[in-house]
XYZ file of C-alpha atoms in Angstrom:
691
model
C 10.905 40.068 -19.393
C 10.379 37.813 -22.382
C 12.565 36.699 -25.232
C 9.621 36.262 -27.626
C 9.086 39.036 -30.216
C 6.339 41.620 -29.750
C 5.181 44.672 -31.774
C 5.736 48.298 -30.771
C 4.994 51.493 -32.696
C 7.941 53.539 -33.978
C 8.076 56.792 -35.894
C 11.250 56.056 -37.834
C 11.045 55.584 -41.549
C 11.872 51.991 -42.468
C 14.350 53.190 -45.072
C 16.318 55.025 -42.391
C 16.176 52.210 -39.794
C 19.493 51.218 -38.302
C 19.739 47.819 -36.614
C 21.560 47.285 -33.387
C 23.991 44.824 -34.958
C 25.030 47.410 -37.532
C 26.590 49.535 -34.797
C 27.656 47.160 -32.031
C 29.550 43.885 -31.889
C 26.816 41.705 -30.375
C 29.363 39.335 -28.790
C 30.920 42.260 -26.916
C 27.516 43.483 -25.816
C 26.604 39.958 -24.726
C 29.770 39.867 -22.641
C 28.901 43.229 -21.074
C 25.356 42.123 -20.380
C 26.553 38.847 -18.801
C 29.073 40.753 -16.676
C 26.415 43.211 -15.558
C 23.926 40.430 -14.793
C 26.482 38.259 -12.960
C 27.690 41.192 -10.877
C 24.243 42.373 -9.862
C 22.610 38.942 -9.673
C 19.450 39.761 -11.654
C 18.046 38.904 -15.084
C 18.972 40.962 -18.146
C 18.390 41.029 -21.927
C 18.764 43.514 -24.830
C 16.075 43.533 -27.517
C 15.259 45.312 -30.762
C 12.494 47.956 -30.593
C 10.017 45.357 -31.877
C 10.842 43.102 -28.933
C 12.861 40.451 -30.740
C 16.008 39.544 -28.784
C 19.431 40.876 -29.683
C 21.300 39.072 -26.948
C 20.749 35.821 -25.140
C 18.982 36.154 -21.788
C 21.202 36.325 -18.713
C 20.177 34.893 -15.330
C 16.519 34.459 -16.272
C 14.642 32.976 -13.288
C 12.834 29.651 -13.639
C 9.519 31.208 -12.572
C 9.378 33.430 -15.647
C 11.187 31.224 -18.154
C 9.730 27.790 -17.398
C 6.347 28.425 -15.745
C 4.640 31.745 -16.502
C 5.642 32.074 -20.152
C 4.639 28.454 -20.777
C 0.986 29.481 -20.257
C -0.943 31.400 -22.896
C -2.295 34.019 -20.484
C 1.024 34.510 -18.684
C 2.941 34.893 -21.983
C 0.559 37.546 -23.288
C 0.892 39.675 -20.140
C 4.683 39.279 -20.136
C 4.883 40.563 -23.720
C 2.721 43.560 -22.838
C 4.884 44.323 -19.805
C 8.128 44.143 -21.861
C 6.669 46.483 -24.460
C 5.916 49.073 -21.778
C 9.366 48.710 -20.205
C 11.047 49.305 -23.563
C 9.332 52.593 -24.335
C 11.654 55.449 -25.237
C 12.198 58.166 -22.578
C 14.848 60.702 -21.682
C 14.243 61.409 -17.997
C 15.174 58.100 -16.534
C 14.611 54.352 -16.558
C 11.175 52.745 -16.495
C 10.818 50.920 -13.163
C 7.619 49.001 -12.461
C 6.117 45.678 -11.529
C 5.785 43.117 -14.250
C 2.227 43.262 -15.557
C 2.221 39.490 -15.611
C 3.304 38.123 -12.228
C 4.242 41.178 -10.147
C 8.043 40.829 -10.040
C 9.940 44.107 -10.411
C 11.568 45.040 -13.730
C 13.353 48.069 -15.195
C 14.135 49.139 -18.732
C 16.026 51.807 -20.656
C 15.916 52.645 -24.356
C 19.078 52.662 -26.489
C 18.976 55.328 -29.203
C 21.182 56.755 -31.889
C 20.474 60.225 -33.235
C 16.973 60.089 -31.756
C 16.320 56.725 -33.417
C 15.175 53.920 -31.100
C 17.406 50.945 -31.881
C 17.070 48.748 -28.794
C 15.955 48.177 -25.199
C 18.052 47.112 -22.246
C 15.774 45.291 -19.780
C 16.615 44.006 -16.292
C 14.671 42.648 -13.355
C 12.829 39.546 -12.240
C 13.426 40.423 -8.563
C 11.375 40.737 -5.406
C 11.528 43.881 -3.227
C 9.927 44.910 0.064
C 6.639 45.812 -1.613
C 6.356 42.453 -3.384
C 3.087 40.651 -2.708
C 4.049 36.960 -2.610
C 0.527 35.905 -1.688
C -0.901 37.795 -4.639
C 1.670 36.241 -6.935
C 0.662 32.785 -5.711
C -2.973 33.615 -6.543
C -1.719 34.550 -10.016
C -0.633 30.921 -10.440
C -4.283 29.915 -10.218
C -5.249 32.738 -12.601
C -2.965 31.524 -15.392
C -3.524 27.815 -14.738
C -0.058 27.003 -13.380
C 0.606 24.437 -10.638
C 0.659 26.356 -7.352
C 3.275 24.056 -5.761
C 5.741 24.474 -8.669
C 4.950 28.201 -8.833
C 5.641 28.647 -5.086
C 8.909 26.730 -5.271
C 10.111 28.756 -8.270
C 9.000 31.997 -6.577
C 11.214 31.124 -3.610
C 14.194 30.961 -6.007
C 13.654 34.555 -7.266
C 16.364 36.903 -5.890
C 15.426 39.599 -3.355
C 16.739 43.177 -3.541
C 15.811 46.305 -1.633
C 13.831 48.871 -3.618
C 16.525 51.469 -2.929
C 19.215 49.230 -4.371
C 17.055 48.196 -7.321
C 16.355 51.848 -8.204
C 20.066 52.523 -7.956
C 20.802 49.604 -10.287
C 18.066 50.876 -12.632
C 19.671 54.328 -12.627
C 22.989 52.716 -13.414
C 21.296 50.788 -16.213
C 19.899 54.047 -17.586
C 23.381 55.589 -17.420
C 24.826 52.604 -19.271
C 22.085 52.799 -21.847
C 22.783 56.500 -22.377
C 26.473 55.779 -22.702
C 25.657 53.089 -25.255
C 23.408 55.558 -27.076
C 26.067 58.259 -27.155
C 28.718 55.874 -28.387
C 26.286 54.443 -30.895
C 25.749 57.921 -32.341
C 29.523 58.458 -32.556
C 29.902 55.066 -34.202
C 27.236 55.911 -36.723
C 28.748 59.314 -37.498
C 32.325 58.069 -37.758
C 31.313 54.803 -39.487
C 33.737 52.943 -37.250
C 31.194 50.668 -35.718
C 33.439 47.807 -34.623
C 36.127 50.008 -33.065
C 33.571 52.228 -31.349
C 31.720 49.233 -29.897
C 34.975 48.138 -28.229
C 35.480 51.679 -26.853
C 31.978 51.676 -25.383
C 32.660 48.454 -23.492
C 36.072 49.684 -22.336
C 34.631 53.055 -21.290
C 32.056 51.280 -19.200
C 34.624 48.999 -17.560
C 37.053 51.882 -16.916
C 34.457 53.819 -14.979
C 35.731 52.543 -11.628
C 33.128 54.132 -9.399
C 30.243 52.947 -11.568
C 31.669 49.469 -11.773
C 32.154 49.332 -7.987
C 28.433 49.996 -7.538
C 27.683 47.063 -9.835
C 29.955 44.543 -8.162
C 29.304 45.673 -4.593
C 25.883 44.012 -4.611
C 27.084 40.728 -6.092
C 26.406 37.621 -3.977
C 29.821 36.305 -5.090
C 33.158 37.628 -3.946
C 34.717 39.853 -6.641
C 38.318 41.052 -6.776
C 40.262 42.911 -9.484
C 44.013 42.771 -9.726
C 46.427 44.848 -11.800
C 49.963 43.653 -12.438
C 49.427 40.767 -10.043
C 48.319 42.917 -7.073
C 44.826 43.344 -5.606
C 43.293 46.638 -6.695
C 39.537 46.403 -5.950
C 37.377 44.078 -3.807
C 33.705 43.959 -2.824
C 32.167 43.338 0.606
C 31.594 39.656 -0.080
C 35.312 39.290 -0.800
C 36.117 40.862 2.569
C 33.806 38.348 4.227
C 35.229 35.405 2.280
C 38.792 36.300 3.215
C 37.891 37.019 6.884
C 39.281 40.534 6.499
C 38.077 43.412 8.688
C 39.052 46.115 6.194
C 40.045 46.392 2.519
C 43.531 47.573 3.520
C 44.342 44.003 4.599
C 43.953 42.868 0.963
C 44.447 45.790 -1.443
C 47.986 46.250 -2.740
C 49.094 42.767 -1.827
C 50.070 40.113 -4.413
C 47.186 37.850 -5.348
C 49.401 34.790 -5.191
C 50.031 35.507 -1.499
C 46.429 34.487 -0.717
C 46.618 31.238 -2.700
C 47.235 28.008 -0.809
C 50.768 26.650 -1.480
C 49.341 23.479 -3.021
C 47.643 25.557 -5.745
C 50.174 28.345 -6.399
C 51.877 26.741 -9.400
C 48.574 26.148 -11.142
C 47.213 29.633 -10.317
C 50.459 31.280 -11.502
C 50.062 29.552 -14.869
C 46.404 30.712 -15.119
C 47.453 34.286 -14.377
C 50.081 34.067 -17.112
C 47.533 32.729 -19.625
C 45.095 35.514 -18.762
C 47.797 38.142 -19.303
C 49.044 36.676 -22.609
C 45.793 35.725 -24.316
C 43.337 38.144 -22.706
C 40.580 35.523 -22.702
C 38.061 34.533 -20.062
C 39.366 31.610 -18.038
C 36.808 28.953 -17.106
C 35.786 28.075 -13.562
C 38.543 26.429 -11.586
C 38.612 24.944 -8.097
C 41.286 26.444 -5.857
C 42.047 26.988 -2.191
C 42.692 30.406 -0.594
C 44.389 31.341 2.678
C 42.313 33.753 4.774
C 43.682 36.610 6.835
C 43.177 34.532 9.997
C 45.289 31.705 8.517
C 42.410 29.340 7.837
C 41.838 27.935 4.359
C 38.712 28.034 2.235
C 37.873 26.040 -0.881
C 36.698 28.270 -3.722
C 35.667 28.236 -7.357
C 37.275 31.022 -9.425
C 36.429 32.511 -12.811
C 38.935 34.989 -14.320
C 37.940 37.679 -16.842
C 40.478 40.108 -18.406
C 39.304 43.771 -18.285
C 40.820 47.268 -18.340
C 41.000 49.511 -15.314
C 42.233 53.067 -15.752
C 43.497 52.100 -19.219
C 45.593 49.344 -17.708
C 45.168 45.592 -18.312
C 43.442 44.047 -15.318
C 41.771 40.763 -14.395
C 38.468 40.422 -12.612
C 38.068 37.373 -10.372
C 34.613 36.064 -9.487
C 35.099 33.860 -6.427
C 32.535 31.524 -4.888
C 32.898 29.700 -1.569
C 32.367 25.976 -2.299
C 33.144 24.647 1.177
C 29.580 23.391 1.663
C 29.468 21.912 -1.807
C 32.767 20.094 -1.285
C 31.482 18.729 2.005
C 28.384 17.434 0.234
C 30.537 15.924 -2.514
C 32.705 14.237 0.119
C 29.616 12.879 1.850
C 28.277 11.593 -1.456
C 31.637 9.976 -2.159
C 31.591 8.277 1.244
C 28.051 7.054 0.637
C 29.052 5.741 -2.774
C 32.011 3.919 -1.204
C 29.733 2.486 1.477
C 27.222 1.300 -1.118
C 30.011 -0.301 -3.122
C 31.242 -2.098 -0.002
C 28.008 -3.446 1.516
C 27.188 -7.130 1.245
C 23.774 -6.620 -0.401
C 23.634 -6.412 -4.187
C 22.811 -2.817 -5.197
C 21.949 -1.671 -8.717
C 20.759 1.669 -10.087
C 18.913 1.856 -13.393
C 17.612 4.800 -15.385
C 13.985 5.137 -16.390
C 14.602 3.062 -19.527
C 15.685 0.097 -17.376
C 19.379 0.542 -18.309
C 21.964 -0.174 -15.607
C 23.987 2.905 -14.564
C 25.568 1.585 -11.353
C 26.324 -1.736 -9.647
C 28.270 -2.314 -6.439
C 30.979 -4.893 -5.805
C 28.612 -7.439 -4.270
C 26.402 -7.286 -7.370
C 29.366 -7.993 -9.657
C 30.589 -10.872 -7.490
C 27.164 -12.455 -7.083
C 26.227 -12.305 -10.766
C 29.804 -13.020 -11.984
C 29.957 -9.966 -14.309
C 32.529 -7.217 -14.642
C 31.148 -3.690 -14.232
C 31.684 -2.784 -17.916
C 29.642 -5.841 -18.917
C 26.627 -4.510 -17.025
C 26.621 -0.724 -17.477
C 24.224 0.393 -20.176
C 22.543 -3.023 -20.355
C 18.963 -3.832 -19.348
C 18.495 -5.117 -15.811
C 16.459 -7.942 -17.331
C 19.747 -9.619 -18.330
C 20.084 -10.932 -14.748
C 16.477 -12.107 -14.445
C 15.306 -15.617 -15.199
C 12.733 -15.996 -17.994
C 10.862 -18.307 -15.624
C 9.685 -15.358 -13.498
C 5.946 -14.707 -13.635
C 5.289 -11.966 -16.264
C 2.592 -10.507 -14.026
C 5.067 -10.050 -11.162
C 7.754 -8.519 -13.409
C 5.236 -6.084 -14.920
C 4.074 -4.848 -11.523
C 7.584 -3.872 -10.319
C 7.863 -0.467 -12.072
C 4.391 0.937 -11.256
C 4.633 -0.310 -7.675
C 8.101 1.237 -7.280
C 6.849 4.603 -8.554
C 4.032 4.497 -6.004
C 6.026 3.858 -2.847
C 8.330 0.930 -3.578
C 8.165 -2.780 -4.330
C 9.350 -5.844 -2.431
C 9.151 -9.443 -3.478
C 10.912 -12.603 -4.530
C 12.322 -13.223 -8.007
C 14.428 -15.857 -9.714
C 17.670 -14.320 -11.031
C 20.402 -15.658 -13.271
C 24.206 -15.482 -13.063
C 26.541 -15.069 -16.015
C 27.126 -18.841 -16.127
C 23.374 -19.437 -16.495
C 22.790 -20.784 -12.984
C 19.657 -19.455 -11.334
C 18.978 -18.634 -7.702
C 16.150 -17.035 -5.670
C 16.492 -13.448 -4.458
C 14.493 -11.028 -2.325
C 14.282 -7.617 -4.036
C 13.507 -4.158 -2.618
C 13.162 -1.360 -5.173
C 12.674 2.381 -4.692
C 12.598 5.481 -6.890
C 14.944 8.500 -7.008
C 13.283 11.805 -7.883
C 14.707 15.184 -8.903
C 13.968 18.544 -7.251
C 10.714 18.747 -9.223
C 9.488 15.345 -8.103
C 10.132 13.662 -11.421
C 11.516 10.089 -11.310
C 15.072 9.879 -12.645
C 16.341 6.484 -11.468
C 15.417 3.236 -9.729
C 17.431 1.619 -6.928
C 17.280 -2.129 -6.449
C 18.670 -4.007 -3.425
C 18.749 -7.800 -3.752
C 19.679 -10.553 -1.339
C 20.450 -14.143 -2.272
C 17.896 -16.210 -0.314
C 19.054 -19.636 -1.439
C 19.999 -20.642 2.110
C 16.674 -19.379 3.426
C 14.768 -21.344 0.789
C 16.689 -24.501 1.713
C 15.913 -23.895 5.394
C 12.242 -23.295 4.546
C 12.158 -26.558 2.593
C 13.765 -28.389 5.485
C 11.258 -26.814 7.873
C 8.369 -27.878 5.619
C 9.767 -31.411 5.540
C 10.111 -31.406 9.324
C 6.556 -30.087 9.742
C 5.243 -32.720 7.362
C 7.096 -35.419 9.309
C 5.755 -34.020 12.571
C 2.281 -33.903 11.092
C 2.644 -37.527 9.994
C 3.823 -38.532 13.443
C 0.992 -36.593 15.118
C -1.546 -38.309 12.895
C 0.059 -41.654 13.682
C 0.086 -40.967 17.431
C -3.478 -39.654 17.232
C -4.586 -42.835 15.522
C -2.738 -44.885 18.148
C -4.303 -42.812 20.922
C -7.770 -43.213 19.414
C -7.211 -46.967 19.216
C -5.991 -47.011 22.819
C -9.035 -44.998 23.933
C -11.262 -47.424 22.069
C -9.562 -50.312 23.787
C -9.874 -48.496 27.139
C -13.561 -47.921 26.548
C -14.026 -51.593 25.708
C -11.966 -52.566 28.730
C -13.942 -50.194 30.984
C -17.200 -51.660 29.774
C -15.844 -55.147 30.333
C -14.602 -54.279 33.787
C -17.907 -52.656 34.649
C -19.844 -55.715 33.487
C -17.478 -58.327 34.878
C -17.102 -56.642 38.283
C -20.636 -55.459 38.798
C -22.197 -58.855 38.028
C -20.587 -60.703 40.963
C -21.182 -57.662 43.181
C -24.872 -57.783 42.351
C -24.873 -61.516 43.132
C -23.180 -60.950 46.481
C -25.514 -58.103 47.345
C -28.555 -60.155 46.274
C -27.593 -63.251 48.246
C -26.828 -61.201 51.379
C -30.209 -59.543 51.017
C -32.010 -62.904 50.713
C -30.019 -64.314 53.621
C -30.904 -61.373 55.865
C -34.513 -61.541 54.781
C -34.834 -65.254 55.630
C -32.280 -65.853 58.394
C -31.848 -62.523 60.218
C -33.762 -63.819 63.256
C -31.357 -66.709 63.590
C -28.230 -64.460 63.663
C -26.602 -62.702 66.546
C -26.106 -58.956 66.523
C -22.437 -59.437 65.839
C -23.170 -61.719 62.857
C -25.721 -59.218 61.516
C -23.079 -56.522 61.836
C -20.625 -58.533 59.771
C -23.166 -59.041 56.981
C -24.115 -55.364 56.949
C -20.431 -54.382 56.677
C -20.046 -56.784 53.744
C -23.162 -55.272 52.100
C -21.799 -51.728 52.653
C -18.457 -52.684 51.138
C -20.235 -54.129 48.101
C -22.202 -50.902 47.626
C -19.019 -48.828 48.049
C -17.257 -51.025 45.464
C -20.113 -50.374 43.014
C -19.779 -46.637 43.563
C -16.026 -46.825 42.907
C -16.598 -48.693 39.651
C -19.144 -46.059 38.515
C -16.728 -43.265 39.464
C -13.882 -44.880 37.481
C -16.112 -45.205 34.416
C -17.238 -41.599 34.745
C -13.651 -40.355 35.135
C -12.418 -42.329 32.105
C -15.211 -40.949 29.911
C -14.381 -37.306 30.624
C -11.660 -37.287 27.940
C -13.862 -38.989 25.349
C -16.822 -36.634 25.203
C -16.580 -33.775 22.698
C -16.697 -30.270 24.224
C -19.833 -28.351 23.259
C -18.833 -24.786 24.094
C -21.408 -22.070 24.664
C -21.744 -18.910 26.730
C -22.182 -19.822 30.409
C -23.860 -17.432 32.829
C -21.720 -18.316 35.808
C -23.773 -16.514 38.462
C -26.999 -18.235 37.386
C -25.316 -21.655 37.273
C -23.916 -21.269 40.808
C -27.341 -20.264 42.171
C -28.856 -23.392 40.588
C -26.248 -25.660 42.184
C -26.756 -24.093 45.632
C -30.538 -24.455 45.258
C -30.067 -28.160 44.486
C -28.441 -28.688 47.917
C -30.826 -26.523 49.947
C -33.091 -29.485 50.984
C -30.018 -31.256 52.445
C -28.836 -28.249 54.470
C -32.093 -26.694 55.583
C -31.303 -27.604 59.209
C -27.749 -26.166 59.076
C -26.492 -22.651 59.766
C -24.563 -22.060 56.525
C -24.100 -18.730 54.676
C -23.291 -18.442 50.962
C -21.653 -15.154 49.840
C -21.758 -15.127 46.035
C -20.125 -12.188 44.238
C -21.040 -11.285 40.612
C -19.383 -13.864 38.363
C -18.008 -13.384 34.830
C -19.645 -15.080 31.872
C -17.362 -17.618 30.154
C -17.259 -19.941 27.142
C -17.307 -23.659 27.936
C -19.170 -26.947 27.981
C -22.165 -26.201 30.201
C -22.659 -29.781 31.456
C -18.992 -30.225 32.380
C -18.595 -26.805 34.028
C -21.736 -27.551 36.053
C -19.948 -30.678 37.343
C -17.017 -28.458 38.431
C -19.273 -26.137 40.436
C -21.243 -29.106 41.850
C -18.079 -30.840 43.097
C -16.553 -27.690 44.628
C -19.764 -26.465 46.299
C -20.696 -29.955 47.575
C -17.183 -30.287 49.048
C -17.572 -26.914 50.793
C -20.902 -28.049 52.242
C -19.420 -31.401 53.308
C -16.215 -30.112 54.915
C -18.020 -27.360 56.862
C -20.416 -29.951 58.331
C -18.792 -29.709 61.771
C -18.905 -25.892 61.839
C -21.770 -24.331 63.775
C -21.680 -21.183 61.582
C -20.434 -22.268 58.183
C -19.493 -19.638 55.589
C -18.869 -20.269 51.884
C -17.512 -17.412 49.657
C -17.746 -17.703 45.873
C -16.161 -15.139 43.514
C -13.816 -14.496 40.601
C -11.128 -12.165 39.254
C -9.731 -11.636 35.753
C -6.479 -10.813 33.970
C -5.805 -10.069 30.296
C -5.561 -13.783 29.513
C -7.781 -15.703 31.939
C -10.609 -15.636 34.476
C -10.118 -17.325 37.853
C -13.063 -18.572 39.967
C -12.809 -19.649 43.602
C -14.853 -21.396 46.311
C -13.682 -20.595 49.845
C -14.983 -22.197 53.078
C -14.175 -22.076 56.776
C -14.342 -25.854 57.183
C -11.864 -28.591 57.946
C -9.152 -27.291 55.643
C -6.023 -29.331 54.833
C -2.280 -29.408 55.271
C -0.562 -27.626 52.343
C 2.180 -30.272 52.509
C -0.252 -32.627 50.777
C -1.720 -30.081 48.332
C -0.210 -31.915 45.334
C -2.379 -34.962 46.121
C -5.704 -33.101 46.148
C -6.512 -33.472 42.464
C -5.386 -37.100 42.081
C -7.721 -40.058 41.650
C -8.784 -41.682 44.977
C -6.576 -39.259 46.914
C -8.182 -38.309 50.244
C -6.690 -36.131 52.994
C -9.435 -36.946 55.535
C -10.626 -40.210 57.028
C -13.819 -41.797 55.739
C -15.307 -41.894 59.223
C -14.971 -38.119 59.431
C -16.125 -37.234 55.903
C -17.622 -39.659 53.416
C -16.506 -39.848 49.789
C -14.422 -41.910 47.392
C -11.729 -39.343 46.364
C -12.549 -38.770 42.713
C -14.529 -35.486 42.700
C -11.500 -33.125 42.575
C -9.832 -35.374 39.985
C -12.904 -34.834 37.786
C -12.698 -31.065 38.391
C -9.045 -30.973 37.364
C -9.632 -33.049 34.213
C -12.624 -30.907 33.095
C -10.726 -27.644 33.653
C -7.661 -29.025 31.820
C -9.797 -29.973 28.823
C -10.929 -26.331 28.683
C -7.282 -25.198 28.598
C -7.257 -24.077 32.235
C -5.664 -25.129 35.511
C -6.545 -25.691 39.204
C -4.899 -25.116 42.544
C -5.901 -24.894 46.201
C -4.891 -23.245 49.461
C -5.769 -24.380 52.967
C -4.906 -24.733 56.608
C -6.150 -27.418 58.994
C -9.361 -26.365 60.797
C -9.135 -22.918 59.138
C -10.849 -23.726 55.875
C -9.766 -24.091 52.250
C -9.995 -22.189 48.956
C -10.204 -24.008 45.625
C -9.386 -22.097 42.412
C -9.932 -22.949 38.766
C -8.805 -20.688 35.918
C -10.138 -20.680 32.351
C -8.790 -18.825 29.287
C -10.481 -15.629 28.157
């Protein structure tokens, strides 16, 4: 149905035309129409024959009023459908689907003396035959948004076709009654009085009225002289009654909660004295089972069997009150939390602030409400940041730091989180801002920066000191090397000359002494070279590259093959993981570990050396295992120290610096070393590198 005017052909002579308002009191008819529409729960309107409205629309659904008729194509089809519904007929109401969207409508003509003076139209409902899918396709046909259309369609009331036809028949009967009374009014020229009689006649038809109210989604009760006379099924359900006998004939006030009886008694008195509709009022009823229910009641004076009566339309608001209580609790919680909370409308005006906001900014609530939120922001904020807050909030929210200002002008840093509140249609209606004073955090951050800067200064100072110390150590090492090696070379040279010229004059014992001195000199030279090499390990810069571990190990083993060709020694080399490291230094690690395995298995007839690796999420561990001399785990902590030897020189040669070099190289790569062993059962040396 539509409220816009449309054209329809009539056969009446314009000079004889009688307008609806000439016969009926439109306010009374509006009241009847509203009552009818409220009771049945469907849309209704009365129009002139040309389609222009006589009454205001009742219960029009949002789908028709706000979506379909807002499109040019949908409006045109609605007007055509209303014109067809309003055609004059004597056999019954016109019941059909709306030619626009497919909802079901019904119409009946109102006539006087054969003259068509108006149409009573009802509908905008879905029944069993309704094609929701087809109606959704109609949204695309008229250019409406399918999502909005579907949501509005879900709000359209549903009614069985049998019930709708029954309501349509009732509508036709009402229309005929209106027509008959209209004719009487016209003949007797007592239009105002007759209009009142038509309304009263309709209301006094108890059986007809029961059919109207029985299908209402709200509870309806009628009382006469303070006692319940009629109720519908929904009223039985609301009052937890199993039959109407539990309610009918009993005083209305008996079902009112004691806390509300004085107020309800006064409303009943006002309804009886003034005969006016009483507005909605929240009350509490006592059910048959003794439980209470919160309700909203509207009272409307009527006549029943020529007696003054009052119709009550009662709606259960228990759920709504629960929601309101929840909202109230949430509001109290928001007011009580320590964070500053503000709500602004879409024009940036403040509509709510909590207690923390007022305390932090030193304003009273009435000083803030209705004012722009910018009043608490510092003008020193970056304009670019301020301008990005609204669009970012509308697209998912905004978080960031701002500089805000108290009432006394003092400024302080805050962290802000903003979000948008949208209505049922997805339109933004408000913005919520939650701010936290981060002054303490900023102070802590400044202190941390100062500490880091001081640490950085100290690190640079210590680094410079360390570099100077290393430089001095390098100079000292060079000096030591030069100063120690020179006399050693002299000793070695003189012993050599002495042996060359005087060896025939010396006894075997004397020759032995000189050879031991010469050996000690050579050993001392080796120690000096080893110390220099060890000290330089920390000075060279790491040149990291990808190392093919398996290939490197094969090269090291090949290097020693000429020295072990006459030994029975087996190397078992598993596939080894590639790593990142300094190739020259890692080669030294493998050389030291493999040469040690060869050396300490020298007394084994069948020597075996196993080389492999395993990995975790954070590091790769390589190992060299032999079945040689082994060592006592009690002394394992000495293995990687400088000049630390667990075996006698006469058993195994060496100066005790190889494993110290291994440990230093691995440490420089961010790794670590350890070893396991048992005397005469062999040893396993591990080194682990990151990655």
